[in-house]
Amino acid sequence: QQQVKQSPQSLIVQKGGISIINCAYENTAFDYFPWYQQFPGKGPALLIAIRPDVSEKKEGRFTISFNKSAKQFSLHIMDSQPGDSATYFCAASPGTYKYIFGTGTRLKVLA
Amino acid sequence: DGGITQSPKYLFRKEGQNVTLSCEQNLNHDAMYWYRQDPGQGLRLIYYSQIVNDFQKGDIAEGYSVSREKKESFPLTVTSAQKNPTAFYLCASTSTGFGELFFGEGSRLTVL
């Protein structure tokens, strides 16, 4: 119930293409869903986050789509660039100082 | 600049030795966390602390110990009881417990 399942494990996209990473959860108490971006040898940094009262949030080329009934959320990266090559983690939190992370997706954008 | 400072960045340890990883934050955050990162396994919670002088075990606390004597500091000791300590360790903090987690740059521990 505390798991967040993330897919795919790795993803290769051509420059200019759309990258899509999916996450699913079971605990309906989760009410905060962030995505983190991590470059090799660095700590993760918050990319974008959403709360369940909205179905979509967009920041620049990054969009979170949230489906509360299906208990799924996804990250879409439009016009993917080589600089987007990184590992992406989804996470979920019930707001009690606990954060559950997905297993990560390694994205490579080909030039 | 406000942020989280982890040290050392790289650490080598012989089997049977305890090592302590430092984490300092100047963000005035109440809550601090330690995560372990292994390839393909995401971030797994070791310990977290919501306030000074209090901390809770996470999912993989065995073989680790922490202290929280100051708001700014949350050191992690990897003891000889930890069977497979080679990993990338990340410290994080948050002000609210239901918002953004801020991460340090990580410490990579290798057991020789």
PDB file of N, CA, C and O in Angstrom, chain A residues 81-108:
ATOM      1  N   GLN A  81      15.165  17.436 -24.832  1.00  0.00           N
ATOM      2  CA  GLN A  81      16.496  17.910 -25.213  1.00  0.00           C
ATOM      3  C   GLN A  81      17.580  17.031 -24.581  1.00  0.00           C
ATOM      4  O   GLN A  81      17.356  16.441 -23.527  1.00  0.00           O
ATOM      5  N   PRO A  82      18.760  16.973 -25.193  1.00  0.00           N
ATOM      6  CA  PRO A  82      19.848  16.187 -24.589  1.00  0.00           C
ATOM      7  C   PRO A  82      20.131  16.573 -23.143  1.00  0.00           C
ATOM      8  O   PRO A  82      20.503  15.732 -22.329  1.00  0.00           O
ATOM      9  N   GLY A  83      19.946  17.837 -22.798  1.00  0.00           N
ATOM     10  CA  GLY A  83      20.144  18.295 -21.425  1.00  0.00           C
ATOM     11  C   GLY A  83      19.125  17.748 -20.441  1.00  0.00           C
ATOM     12  O   GLY A  83      19.320  17.866 -19.224  1.00  0.00           O
ATOM     13  N   ASP A  84      18.064  17.134 -20.962  1.00  0.00           N
ATOM     14  CA  ASP A  84      17.064  16.501 -20.094  1.00  0.00           C
ATOM     15  C   ASP A  84      17.501  15.098 -19.680  1.00  0.00           C
ATOM     16  O   ASP A  84      16.840  14.475 -18.838  1.00  0.00           O
ATOM     17  N   SER A  85      18.572  14.598 -20.269  1.00  0.00           N
ATOM     18  CA  SER A  85      19.046  13.260 -19.936  1.00  0.00           C
ATOM     19  C   SER A  85      19.434  13.213 -18.461  1.00  0.00           C
ATOM     20  O   SER A  85      20.332  13.922 -18.008  1.00  0.00           O
ATOM     21  N   ALA A  86      18.731  12.382 -17.715  1.00  0.00           N
ATOM     22  CA  ALA A  86      18.871  12.328 -16.266  1.00  0.00           C
ATOM     23  C   ALA A  86      18.021  11.162 -15.763  1.00  0.00           C
ATOM     24  O   ALA A  86      17.346  10.493 -16.541  1.00  0.00           O
ATOM     25  N   THR A  87      18.046  10.957 -14.462  1.00  0.00           N
ATOM     26  CA  THR A  87      17.137   9.996 -13.839  1.00  0.00           C
ATOM     27  C   THR A  87      15.990  10.761 -13.194  1.00  0.00           C
ATOM     28  O   THR A  87      16.211  11.765 -12.516  1.00  0.00           O
ATOM     29  N   TYR A  88      14.785  10.288 -13.433  1.00  0.00           N
ATOM     30  CA  TYR A  88      13.587  10.937 -12.914  1.00  0.00           C
ATOM     31  C   TYR A  88      12.904  10.026 -11.901  1.00  0.00           C
ATOM     32  O   TYR A  88      12.714   8.832 -12.143  1.00  0.00           O
ATOM     33  N   PHE A  89      12.538  10.619 -10.770  1.00  0.00           N
ATOM     34  CA  PHE A  89      11.847   9.879  -9.721  1.00  0.00           C
ATOM     35  C   PHE A  89      10.481  10.509  -9.482  1.00  0.00           C
ATOM     36  O   PHE A  89      10.380  11.733  -9.319  1.00  0.00           O
ATOM     37  N   CYS A  90       9.455   9.673  -9.440  1.00  0.00           N
ATOM     38  CA  CYS A  90       8.193  10.156  -8.924  1.00  0.00           C
ATOM     39  C   CYS A  90       8.160   9.862  -7.432  1.00  0.00           C
ATOM     40  O   CYS A  90       8.936   9.042  -6.924  1.00  0.00           O
ATOM     41  N   ALA A  91       7.282  10.535  -6.724  1.00  0.00           N
ATOM     42  CA  ALA A  91       7.136  10.318  -5.295  1.00  0.00           C
ATOM     43  C   ALA A  91       5.706  10.632  -4.895  1.00  0.00           C
ATOM     44  O   ALA A  91       4.955  11.262  -5.653  1.00  0.00           O
ATOM     45  N   ALA A  92       5.345  10.180  -3.705  1.00  0.00           N
ATOM     46  CA  ALA A  92       4.025  10.473  -3.161  1.00  0.00           C
ATOM     47  C   ALA A  92       4.164  10.656  -1.664  1.00  0.00           C
ATOM     48  O   ALA A  92       5.002  10.016  -1.021  1.00  0.00           O
ATOM     49  N   SER A  93       3.330  11.553  -1.133  1.00  0.00           N
ATOM     50  CA  SER A  93       3.397  11.819   0.301  1.00  0.00           C
ATOM     51  C   SER A  93       1.989  11.989   0.865  1.00  0.00           C
ATOM     52  O   SER A  93       1.143  12.645   0.266  1.00  0.00           O
ATOM     53  N   PRO A  94       1.747  11.396   2.044  1.00  0.00           N
ATOM     54  CA  PRO A  94       0.457  11.610   2.707  1.00  0.00           C
ATOM     55  C   PRO A  94       0.458  12.850   3.593  1.00  0.00           C
ATOM     56  O   PRO A  94      -0.519  13.126   4.275  1.00  0.00           O
ATOM     57  N   GLY A  95       1.554  13.601   3.564  1.00  0.00           N
ATOM     58  CA  GLY A  95       1.598  14.838   4.316  1.00  0.00           C
ATOM     59  C   GLY A  95       1.950  14.674   5.767  1.00  0.00           C
ATOM     60  O   GLY A  95       1.655  15.537   6.584  1.00  0.00           O
ATOM     61  N   THR A  96       2.572  13.570   6.109  1.00  0.00           N
ATOM     62  CA  THR A  96       2.961  13.346   7.502  1.00  0.00           C
ATOM     63  C   THR A  96       4.467  13.138   7.587  1.00  0.00           C
ATOM     64  O   THR A  96       4.942  12.253   8.303  1.00  0.00           O
ATOM     65  N   TYR A  97       5.197  13.959   6.871  1.00  0.00           N
ATOM     66  CA  TYR A  97       6.658  13.886   6.845  1.00  0.00           C
ATOM     67  C   TYR A  97       7.172  12.619   6.167  1.00  0.00           C
ATOM     68  O   TYR A  97       8.344  12.325   6.256  1.00  0.00           O
ATOM     69  N   LYS A  98       6.317  11.877   5.520  1.00  0.00           N
ATOM     70  CA  LYS A  98       6.769  10.668   4.833  1.00  0.00           C
ATOM     71  C   LYS A  98       6.672  10.863   3.319  1.00  0.00           C
ATOM     72  O   LYS A  98       5.687  11.420   2.821  1.00  0.00           O
ATOM     73  N   TYR A  99       7.684  10.423   2.618  1.00  0.00           N
ATOM     74  CA  TYR A  99       7.733  10.504   1.172  1.00  0.00           C
ATOM     75  C   TYR A  99       8.108   9.125   0.645  1.00  0.00           C
ATOM     76  O   TYR A  99       9.108   8.551   1.063  1.00  0.00           O
ATOM     77  N   ILE A 100       7.320   8.619  -0.293  1.00  0.00           N
ATOM     78  CA  ILE A 100       7.585   7.317  -0.898  1.00  0.00           C
ATOM     79  C   ILE A 100       8.017   7.562  -2.333  1.00  0.00           C
ATOM     80  O   ILE A 100       7.300   8.229  -3.100  1.00  0.00           O
ATOM     81  N   PHE A 101       9.184   7.020  -2.680  1.00  0.00           N
ATOM     82  CA  PHE A 101       9.742   7.259  -4.010  1.00  0.00           C
ATOM     83  C   PHE A 101       9.566   6.049  -4.921  1.00  0.00           C
ATOM     84  O   PHE A 101       9.625   4.897  -4.467  1.00  0.00           O
ATOM     85  N   GLY A 102       9.384   6.317  -6.209  1.00  0.00           N
ATOM     86  CA  GLY A 102       9.453   5.276  -7.210  1.00  0.00           C
ATOM     87  C   GLY A 102      10.897   4.859  -7.422  1.00  0.00           C
ATOM     88  O   GLY A 102      11.818   5.451  -6.858  1.00  0.00           O
ATOM     89  N   THR A 103      11.090   3.845  -8.254  1.00  0.00           N
ATOM     90  CA  THR A 103      12.420   3.273  -8.448  1.00  0.00           C
ATOM     91  C   THR A 103      13.261   4.024  -9.472  1.00  0.00           C
ATOM     92  O   THR A 103      14.423   3.714  -9.656  1.00  0.00           O
ATOM     93  N   GLY A 104      12.678   5.015 -10.124  1.00  0.00           N
ATOM     94  CA  GLY A 104      13.457   5.852 -11.029  1.00  0.00           C
ATOM     95  C   GLY A 104      13.388   5.412 -12.478  1.00  0.00           C
ATOM     96  O   GLY A 104      13.220   4.229 -12.784  1.00  0.00           O
ATOM     97  N   THR A 105      13.510   6.387 -13.366  1.00  0.00           N
ATOM     98  CA  THR A 105      13.572   6.145 -14.814  1.00  0.00           C
ATOM     99  C   THR A 105      14.778   6.878 -15.358  1.00  0.00           C
ATOM    100  O   THR A 105      14.897   8.091 -15.171  1.00  0.00           O
ATOM    101  N   ARG A 106      15.646   6.130 -16.017  1.00  0.00           N
ATOM    102  CA  ARG A 106      16.826   6.743 -16.608  1.00  0.00           C
ATOM    103  C   ARG A 106      16.478   7.155 -18.033  1.00  0.00           C
ATOM    104  O   ARG A 106      16.219   6.316 -18.897  1.00  0.00           O
ATOM    105  N   LEU A 107      16.446   8.462 -18.267  1.00  0.00           N
ATOM    106  CA  LEU A 107      16.096   9.014 -19.583  1.00  0.00           C
ATOM    107  C   LEU A 107      17.352   9.428 -20.334  1.00  0.00           C
ATOM    108  O   LEU A 107      18.209  10.126 -19.793  1.00  0.00           O
ATOM    109  N   LYS A 108      17.410   8.997 -21.595  1.00  0.00           N
ATOM    110  CA  LYS A 108      18.487   9.449 -22.471  1.00  0.00           C
ATOM    111  C   LYS A 108      17.858  10.067 -23.706  1.00  0.00           C
ATOM    112  O   LYS A 108      17.038   9.421 -24.367  1.00  0.00           O
TER     113      LYS A 108
END
